[in-house]
PDB file of C-alpha atoms in Angstrom:
ATOM      1  CA  THR M 250    -162.751  79.405-109.015  1.00 46.00           C
ATOM      2  CA  CYS M 251    -162.555  82.059-111.654  1.00 51.00           C
ATOM      3  CA  PRO M 252    -159.672  82.158-114.197  1.00 54.00           C
ATOM      4  CA  ALA M 253    -157.518  85.122-113.872  1.00 56.00           C
ATOM      5  CA  MET M 254    -158.133  87.911-116.398  1.00 67.00           C
ATOM      6  CA  THR M 255    -155.119  89.803-117.667  1.00 78.00           C
ATOM      7  CA  THR M 256    -154.585  93.222-118.902  1.00 79.00           C
ATOM      8  CA  ARG M 257    -151.560  94.193-121.020  1.00 84.00           C
ATOM      9  CA  LEU M 258    -149.337  96.950-119.939  1.00 83.00           C
ATOM     10  CA  GLU M 259    -147.253  98.541-122.615  1.00 88.00           C
ATOM     11  CA  ARG M 260    -145.756 101.919-121.917  1.00 88.00           C
ATOM     12  CA  SER M 261    -142.891 104.063-123.174  1.00 92.00           C
ATOM     13  CA  LEU M 262    -141.474 106.927-121.176  1.00 92.00           C
ATOM     14  CA  ASP M 263    -139.132 109.479-122.524  1.00 94.00           C
ATOM     15  CA  TYR M 264    -136.535 111.342-120.336  1.00 94.00           C
ATOM     16  CA  ALA M 265    -134.674 114.432-121.303  1.00 94.00           C
ATOM     17  CA  THR M 266    -131.573 113.115-119.880  1.00 94.00           C
ATOM     18  CA  SER M 267    -128.947 110.496-121.266  1.00 94.00           C
ATOM     19  CA  PRO M 268    -129.506 106.764-120.625  1.00 95.00           C
ATOM     20  CA  ALA M 269    -126.205 106.832-118.546  1.00 95.00           C
ATOM     21  CA  ALA M 270    -127.455 109.500-116.283  1.00 95.00           C
ATOM     22  CA  LEU M 271    -130.703 107.724-115.794  1.00 96.00           C
ATOM     23  CA  HIS M 272    -128.879 104.411-114.813  1.00 97.00           C
ATOM     24  CA  ALA M 273    -126.676 106.329-112.444  1.00 96.00           C
ATOM     25  CA  ALA M 274    -129.725 107.819-110.717  1.00 97.00           C
ATOM     26  CA  PHE M 275    -131.426 104.375-110.512  1.00 97.00           C
ATOM     27  CA  THR M 276    -128.363 102.893-109.003  1.00 97.00           C
ATOM     28  CA  ASP M 277    -127.723 105.707-106.527  1.00 96.00           C
ATOM     29  CA  ASP M 278    -128.730 104.669-102.935  1.00 94.00           C
ATOM     30  CA  ALA M 279    -129.860 108.247-102.075  1.00 96.00           C
ATOM     31  CA  TYR M 280    -132.320 108.291-105.179  1.00 97.00           C
ATOM     32  CA  TRP M 281    -134.970 105.794-103.974  1.00 97.00           C
ATOM     33  CA  PRO M 282    -135.844 107.165-100.535  1.00 97.00           C
ATOM     34  CA  ALA M 283    -135.975 110.608-102.082  1.00 97.00           C
ATOM     35  CA  ARG M 284    -138.205 109.386-104.884  1.00 96.00           C
ATOM     36  CA  VAL M 285    -140.548 107.490-102.516  1.00 95.00           C
ATOM     37  CA  ALA M 286    -140.787 110.331-100.137  1.00 94.00           C
ATOM     38  CA  GLU M 287    -141.735 112.743-103.028  1.00 93.00           C
ATOM     39  CA  VAL M 288    -143.957 110.793-105.275  1.00 92.00           C
ATOM     40  CA  GLY M 289    -144.751 107.402-103.347  1.00 88.00           C
ATOM     41  CA  GLY M 290    -147.901 108.677-101.671  1.00 84.00           C
ATOM     42  CA  GLU M 291    -149.079 108.635 -98.118  1.00 84.00           C
ATOM     43  CA  GLY M 292    -147.524 105.778 -96.133  1.00 87.00           C
ATOM     44  CA  ALA M 293    -145.031 104.723 -98.933  1.00 93.00           C
ATOM     45  CA  ARG M 294    -141.639 103.299 -97.912  1.00 96.00           C
ATOM     46  CA  VAL M 295    -138.626 101.612 -99.239  1.00 97.00           C
ATOM     47  CA  ALA M 296    -138.662  98.154 -97.613  1.00 97.00           C
ATOM     48  CA  GLU M 297    -135.574  96.759 -99.234  1.00 98.00           C
ATOM     49  CA  LEU M 298    -132.773  98.344-101.394  1.00 98.00           C
ATOM     50  CA  SER M 299    -129.755  96.380-102.884  1.00 98.00           C
ATOM     51  CA  ILE M 300    -127.230  97.848-105.054  1.00 97.00           C
ATOM     52  CA  THR M 301    -124.263  95.786-106.354  1.00 97.00           C
ATOM     53  CA  GLY M 302    -121.363  96.452-108.599  1.00 97.00           C
ATOM     54  CA  GLU M 303    -119.430  99.646-109.551  1.00 95.00           C
ATOM     55  CA  GLY M 304    -120.172 102.474-111.964  1.00 92.00           C
ATOM     56  CA  ALA M 305    -122.038 101.506-115.150  1.00 93.00           C
ATOM     57  CA  GLY M 306    -121.842  97.911-113.861  1.00 96.00           C
ATOM     58  CA  ARG M 307    -124.029  98.584-110.929  1.00 97.00           C
ATOM     59  CA  SER M 308    -127.297  96.730-110.612  1.00 98.00           C
ATOM     60  CA  VAL M 309    -130.129  97.617-108.269  1.00 98.00           C
ATOM     61  CA  ARG M 310    -133.157  95.853-106.632  1.00 98.00           C
ATOM     62  CA  VAL M 311    -135.847  97.851-104.709  1.00 98.00           C
ATOM     63  CA  LEU M 312    -138.965  96.900-103.011  1.00 97.00           C
ATOM     64  CA  VAL M 313    -141.256  99.863-102.341  1.00 96.00           C
ATOM     65  CA  VAL M 314    -144.427  99.609-100.339  1.00 94.00           C
ATOM     66  CA  HIS M 315    -147.279 101.793-101.393  1.00 87.00           C
ATOM     67  CA  VAL M 316    -150.655 102.185 -99.629  1.00 85.00           C
ATOM     68  CA  ILE M 317    -153.885 103.149-101.278  1.00 81.00           C
ATOM     69  CA  GLY M 318    -156.359 104.322 -98.627  1.00 83.00           C
ATOM     70  CA  GLU M 319    -159.953 103.010 -98.602  1.00 84.00           C
ATOM     71  CA  ASP M 320    -161.143 106.437 -99.328  1.00 85.00           C
ATOM     72  CA  LYS M 321    -159.298 106.398-102.680  1.00 78.00           C
ATOM     73  CA  LEU M 322    -160.694 103.065-103.841  1.00 77.00           C
ATOM     74  CA  PRO M 323    -163.938 102.587-105.829  1.00 75.00           C
ATOM     75  CA  PRO M 324    -166.832 100.881-103.867  1.00 80.00           C
ATOM     76  CA  VAL M 325    -166.606  97.746-106.077  1.00 73.00           C
ATOM     77  CA  VAL M 326    -163.204  97.241-104.645  1.00 72.00           C
ATOM     78  CA  THR M 327    -164.014  97.914-100.994  1.00 78.00           C
ATOM     79  CA  ALA M 328    -167.188  95.692-101.213  1.00 77.00           C
ATOM     80  CA  VAL M 329    -164.835  92.756-102.009  1.00 72.00           C
ATOM     81  CA  ARG M 330    -162.046  93.626 -99.644  1.00 74.00           C
ATOM     82  CA  PRO M 331    -162.701  96.415 -97.023  1.00 80.00           C
ATOM     83  CA  GLY M 332    -159.835  98.686 -96.036  1.00 83.00           C
ATOM     84  CA  GLY M 333    -156.962 100.202 -97.889  1.00 81.00           C
ATOM     85  CA  LEU M 334    -154.831  98.209-100.194  1.00 81.00           C
ATOM     86  CA  GLU M 335    -150.921  97.642 -99.569  1.00 87.00           C
ATOM     87  CA  ILE M 336    -149.080  97.191-102.788  1.00 87.00           C
ATOM     88  CA  HIS M 337    -145.560  95.615-102.850  1.00 93.00           C
ATOM     89  CA  ARG M 338    -143.663  96.916-105.868  1.00 93.00           C
ATOM     90  CA  VAL M 339    -140.290  95.502-106.916  1.00 96.00           C
ATOM     91  CA  GLU M 340    -138.083  97.252-109.471  1.00 96.00           C
ATOM     92  CA  GLU M 341    -134.788  95.829-110.699  1.00 98.00           C
ATOM     93  CA  TRP M 342    -132.152  97.365-113.013  1.00 98.00           C
ATOM     94  CA  GLY M 343    -129.080  95.573-114.340  1.00 98.00           C
ATOM     95  CA  PRO M 344    -125.763  96.927-115.555  1.00 98.00           C
ATOM     96  CA  PHE M 345    -125.622  99.698-118.211  1.00 97.00           C
ATOM     97  CA  ASP M 346    -123.640  98.317-121.175  1.00 95.00           C
ATOM     98  CA  GLY M 347    -123.114 101.708-122.727  1.00 92.00           C
ATOM     99  CA  THR M 348    -126.193 101.618-124.841  1.00 92.00           C
ATOM    100  CA  ARG M 349    -128.846  99.829-122.784  1.00 94.00           C
ATOM    101  CA  CYS M 350    -129.939  98.367-119.646  1.00 96.00           C
ATOM    102  CA  GLU M 351    -132.689  95.704-118.898  1.00 98.00           C
ATOM    103  CA  GLY M 352    -135.064  95.862-115.939  1.00 97.00           C
ATOM    104  CA  ARG M 353    -137.798  93.885-114.517  1.00 97.00           C
ATOM    105  CA  PHE M 354    -140.803  95.029-112.470  1.00 95.00           C
ATOM    106  CA  SER M 355    -143.585  93.445-110.296  1.00 94.00           C
ATOM    107  CA  ALA M 356    -146.285  94.512-107.995  1.00 91.00           C
ATOM    108  CA  GLU M 357    -148.517  92.392-105.691  1.00 90.00           C
ATOM    109  CA  ILE M 358    -151.506  93.664-103.672  1.00 84.00           C
ATOM    110  CA  GLN M 359    -151.389  92.142-100.229  1.00 83.00           C
ATOM    111  CA  GLY M 360    -154.416  89.918 -99.427  1.00 79.00           C
ATOM    112  CA  VAL M 361    -155.835  90.306-103.066  1.00 78.00           C
ATOM    113  CA  PRO M 362    -155.203  87.797-105.851  1.00 80.00           C
ATOM    114  CA  ALA M 363    -153.715  90.362-108.001  1.00 80.00           C
ATOM    115  CA  GLN M 364    -150.291  90.838-109.451  1.00 85.00           C
ATOM    116  CA  LEU M 365    -148.433  92.839-112.178  1.00 88.00           C
ATOM    117  CA  SER M 366    -145.212  91.995-113.740  1.00 93.00           C
ATOM    118  CA  GLY M 367    -143.044  92.521-116.820  1.00 95.00           C
ATOM    119  CA  THR M 368    -139.760  93.680-118.350  1.00 97.00           C
ATOM    120  CA  ALA M 369    -138.293  97.148-119.147  1.00 96.00           C
ATOM    121  CA  VAL M 370    -135.521  98.366-121.381  1.00 97.00           C
ATOM    122  CA  LEU M 371    -133.729 101.691-120.681  1.00 96.00           C
ATOM    123  CA  GLU M 372    -131.902 102.901-123.936  1.00 95.00           C
ATOM    124  CA  ALA M 373    -131.566 106.036-126.076  1.00 92.00           C
ATOM    125  CA  GLY M 374    -134.602 107.542-127.298  1.00 90.00           C
ATOM    126  CA  PRO M 375    -135.281 107.444-131.022  1.00 85.00           C
ATOM    127  CA  GLY M 376    -133.303 110.078-132.939  1.00 81.00           C
ATOM    128  CA  SER M 377    -131.777 111.449-129.746  1.00 78.00           C
ATOM    129  CA  ASP M 378    -128.066 110.694-130.593  1.00 84.00           C
ATOM    130  CA  GLY M 379    -127.898 109.513-126.809  1.00 82.00           C
ATOM    131  CA  SER M 380    -128.879 112.688-125.240  1.00 88.00           C
ATOM    132  CA  ALA M 381    -132.375 111.561-124.326  1.00 93.00           C
ATOM    133  CA  ALA M 382    -133.540 108.192-122.733  1.00 95.00           C
ATOM    134  CA  ARG M 383    -136.430 105.994-123.209  1.00 96.00           C
ATOM    135  CA  ILE M 384    -137.793 103.436-120.948  1.00 95.00           C
ATOM    136  CA  THR M 385    -140.050 100.839-122.644  1.00 95.00           C
ATOM    137  CA  ALA M 386    -142.051  98.586-120.265  1.00 93.00           C
ATOM    138  CA  ASP M 387    -143.926  95.652-121.293  1.00 95.00           C
ATOM    139  CA  GLY M 388    -146.110  93.416-118.898  1.00 92.00           C
ATOM    140  CA  GLU M 389    -149.446  92.347-117.622  1.00 90.00           C
ATOM    141  CA  ALA M 390    -151.703  92.675-114.758  1.00 83.00           C
ATOM    142  CA  SER M 391    -153.843  89.764-113.623  1.00 83.00           C
ATOM    143  CA  VAL M 392    -156.632  89.701-111.078  1.00 76.00           C
ATOM    144  CA  SER M 393    -158.468  86.609-110.016  1.00 77.00           C
ATOM    145  CA  ILE M 394    -161.688  88.066-108.352  1.00 70.00           C
ATOM    146  CA  PRO M 395    -164.942  87.165-109.974  1.00 66.00           C
ATOM    147  CA  PHE M 396    -166.978  89.988-111.510  1.00 65.00           C
ATOM    148  CA  VAL M 397    -164.615  92.849-110.474  1.00 65.00           C
ATOM    149  CA  ALA M 398    -161.265  91.745-112.005  1.00 66.00           C
ATOM    150  CA  LYS M 399    -161.470  93.981-114.982  1.00 70.00           C
ATOM    151  CA  LYS M 400    -162.289  97.069-112.855  1.00 70.00           C
ATOM    152  CA  VAL M 401    -159.438  96.362-110.400  1.00 69.00           C
ATOM    153  CA  GLU M 402    -156.958  95.755-113.331  1.00 69.00           C
ATOM    154  CA  SER M 403    -157.869  99.041-115.014  1.00 73.00           C
ATOM    155  CA  LEU M 404    -157.522 100.722-111.528  1.00 73.00           C
ATOM    156  CA  VAL M 405    -154.136  99.309-110.954  1.00 71.00           C
ATOM    157  CA  VAL M 406    -152.790  99.996-114.459  1.00 73.00           C
ATOM    158  CA  GLU M 407    -154.122 103.598-114.342  1.00 78.00           C
ATOM    159  CA  ASN M 408    -152.672 104.224-111.060  1.00 76.00           C
ATOM    160  CA  LEU M 409    -149.317 102.860-112.037  1.00 76.00           C
ATOM    161  CA  GLN M 410    -149.210 104.968-115.223  1.00 79.00           C
ATOM    162  CA  GLU M 411    -149.977 108.085-113.251  1.00 84.00           C
ATOM    163  CA  LEU M 412    -147.214 107.028-110.768  1.00 84.00           C
ATOM    164  CA  MET M 413    -144.748 106.404-113.475  1.00 85.00           C
ATOM    165  CA  GLU M 414    -145.366 109.946-114.857  1.00 89.00           C
ATOM    166  CA  SER M 415    -144.790 111.525-111.481  1.00 92.00           C
ATOM    167  CA  GLU M 416    -141.639 109.315-110.971  1.00 93.00           C
ATOM    168  CA  ARG M 417    -140.263 110.484-114.435  1.00 92.00           C
ATOM    169  CA  GLU M 418    -140.841 114.175-113.476  1.00 94.00           C
ATOM    170  CA  PHE M 419    -139.053 113.514-110.024  1.00 96.00           C
ATOM    171  CA  THR M 420    -136.237 111.679-111.701  1.00 95.00           C
ATOM    172  CA  LEU M 421    -135.465 114.455-114.109  1.00 94.00           C
ATOM    173  CA  GLN M 422    -135.444 116.969-111.190  1.00 96.00           C
ATOM    174  CA  TRP M 423    -133.287 114.691-109.034  1.00 95.00           C
ATOM    175  CA  ILE M 424    -130.749 114.187-111.791  1.00 94.00           C
ATOM    176  CA  ALA M 425    -130.626 117.924-112.598  1.00 94.00           C
ATOM    177  CA  GLU M 426    -129.903 118.552-108.703  1.00 95.00           C
ATOM    178  CA  HIS M 427    -127.327 115.646-108.469  1.00 91.00           C
ATOM    179  CA  PRO M 428    -124.998 116.040-111.428  1.00 78.00           C
TER     180      PRO M 428
END
């Protein structure tokens, strides 16, 4: 067998909204289906959604299923695994303590020895006096497929980064429409 290769994922996303407003959106049960419908891609769905607690003490765990059609995959991937890919992505956010909130994320590609996982922190952006939020994610992607691991990892990380940008834009719009 081939040892798993890993690719680091380090990313900060700035949001022009307060950390409290961002946490409130993440722990609103109407937010997730709307986000997935808008930016999740064709065939994406919320498979599980669990919100516990009240107010700033709320926590959320969501499982979103994303589908990447075979036509959107590079030939090196479809040669190893014909057909599209189904990605199961879990996002969790804990309570907001007034300044920060901790989260975890993971993603698995069904039928492929590939996964991505890590932690995230939601807090005030630097120099923002609390009026802007920043999410800092830190994790790694690993793929155990001989010869194509690096290509698949970079594809997964690249697609995830594009998705995170789209999700950020959607989230800011959603918060503006749901004060």
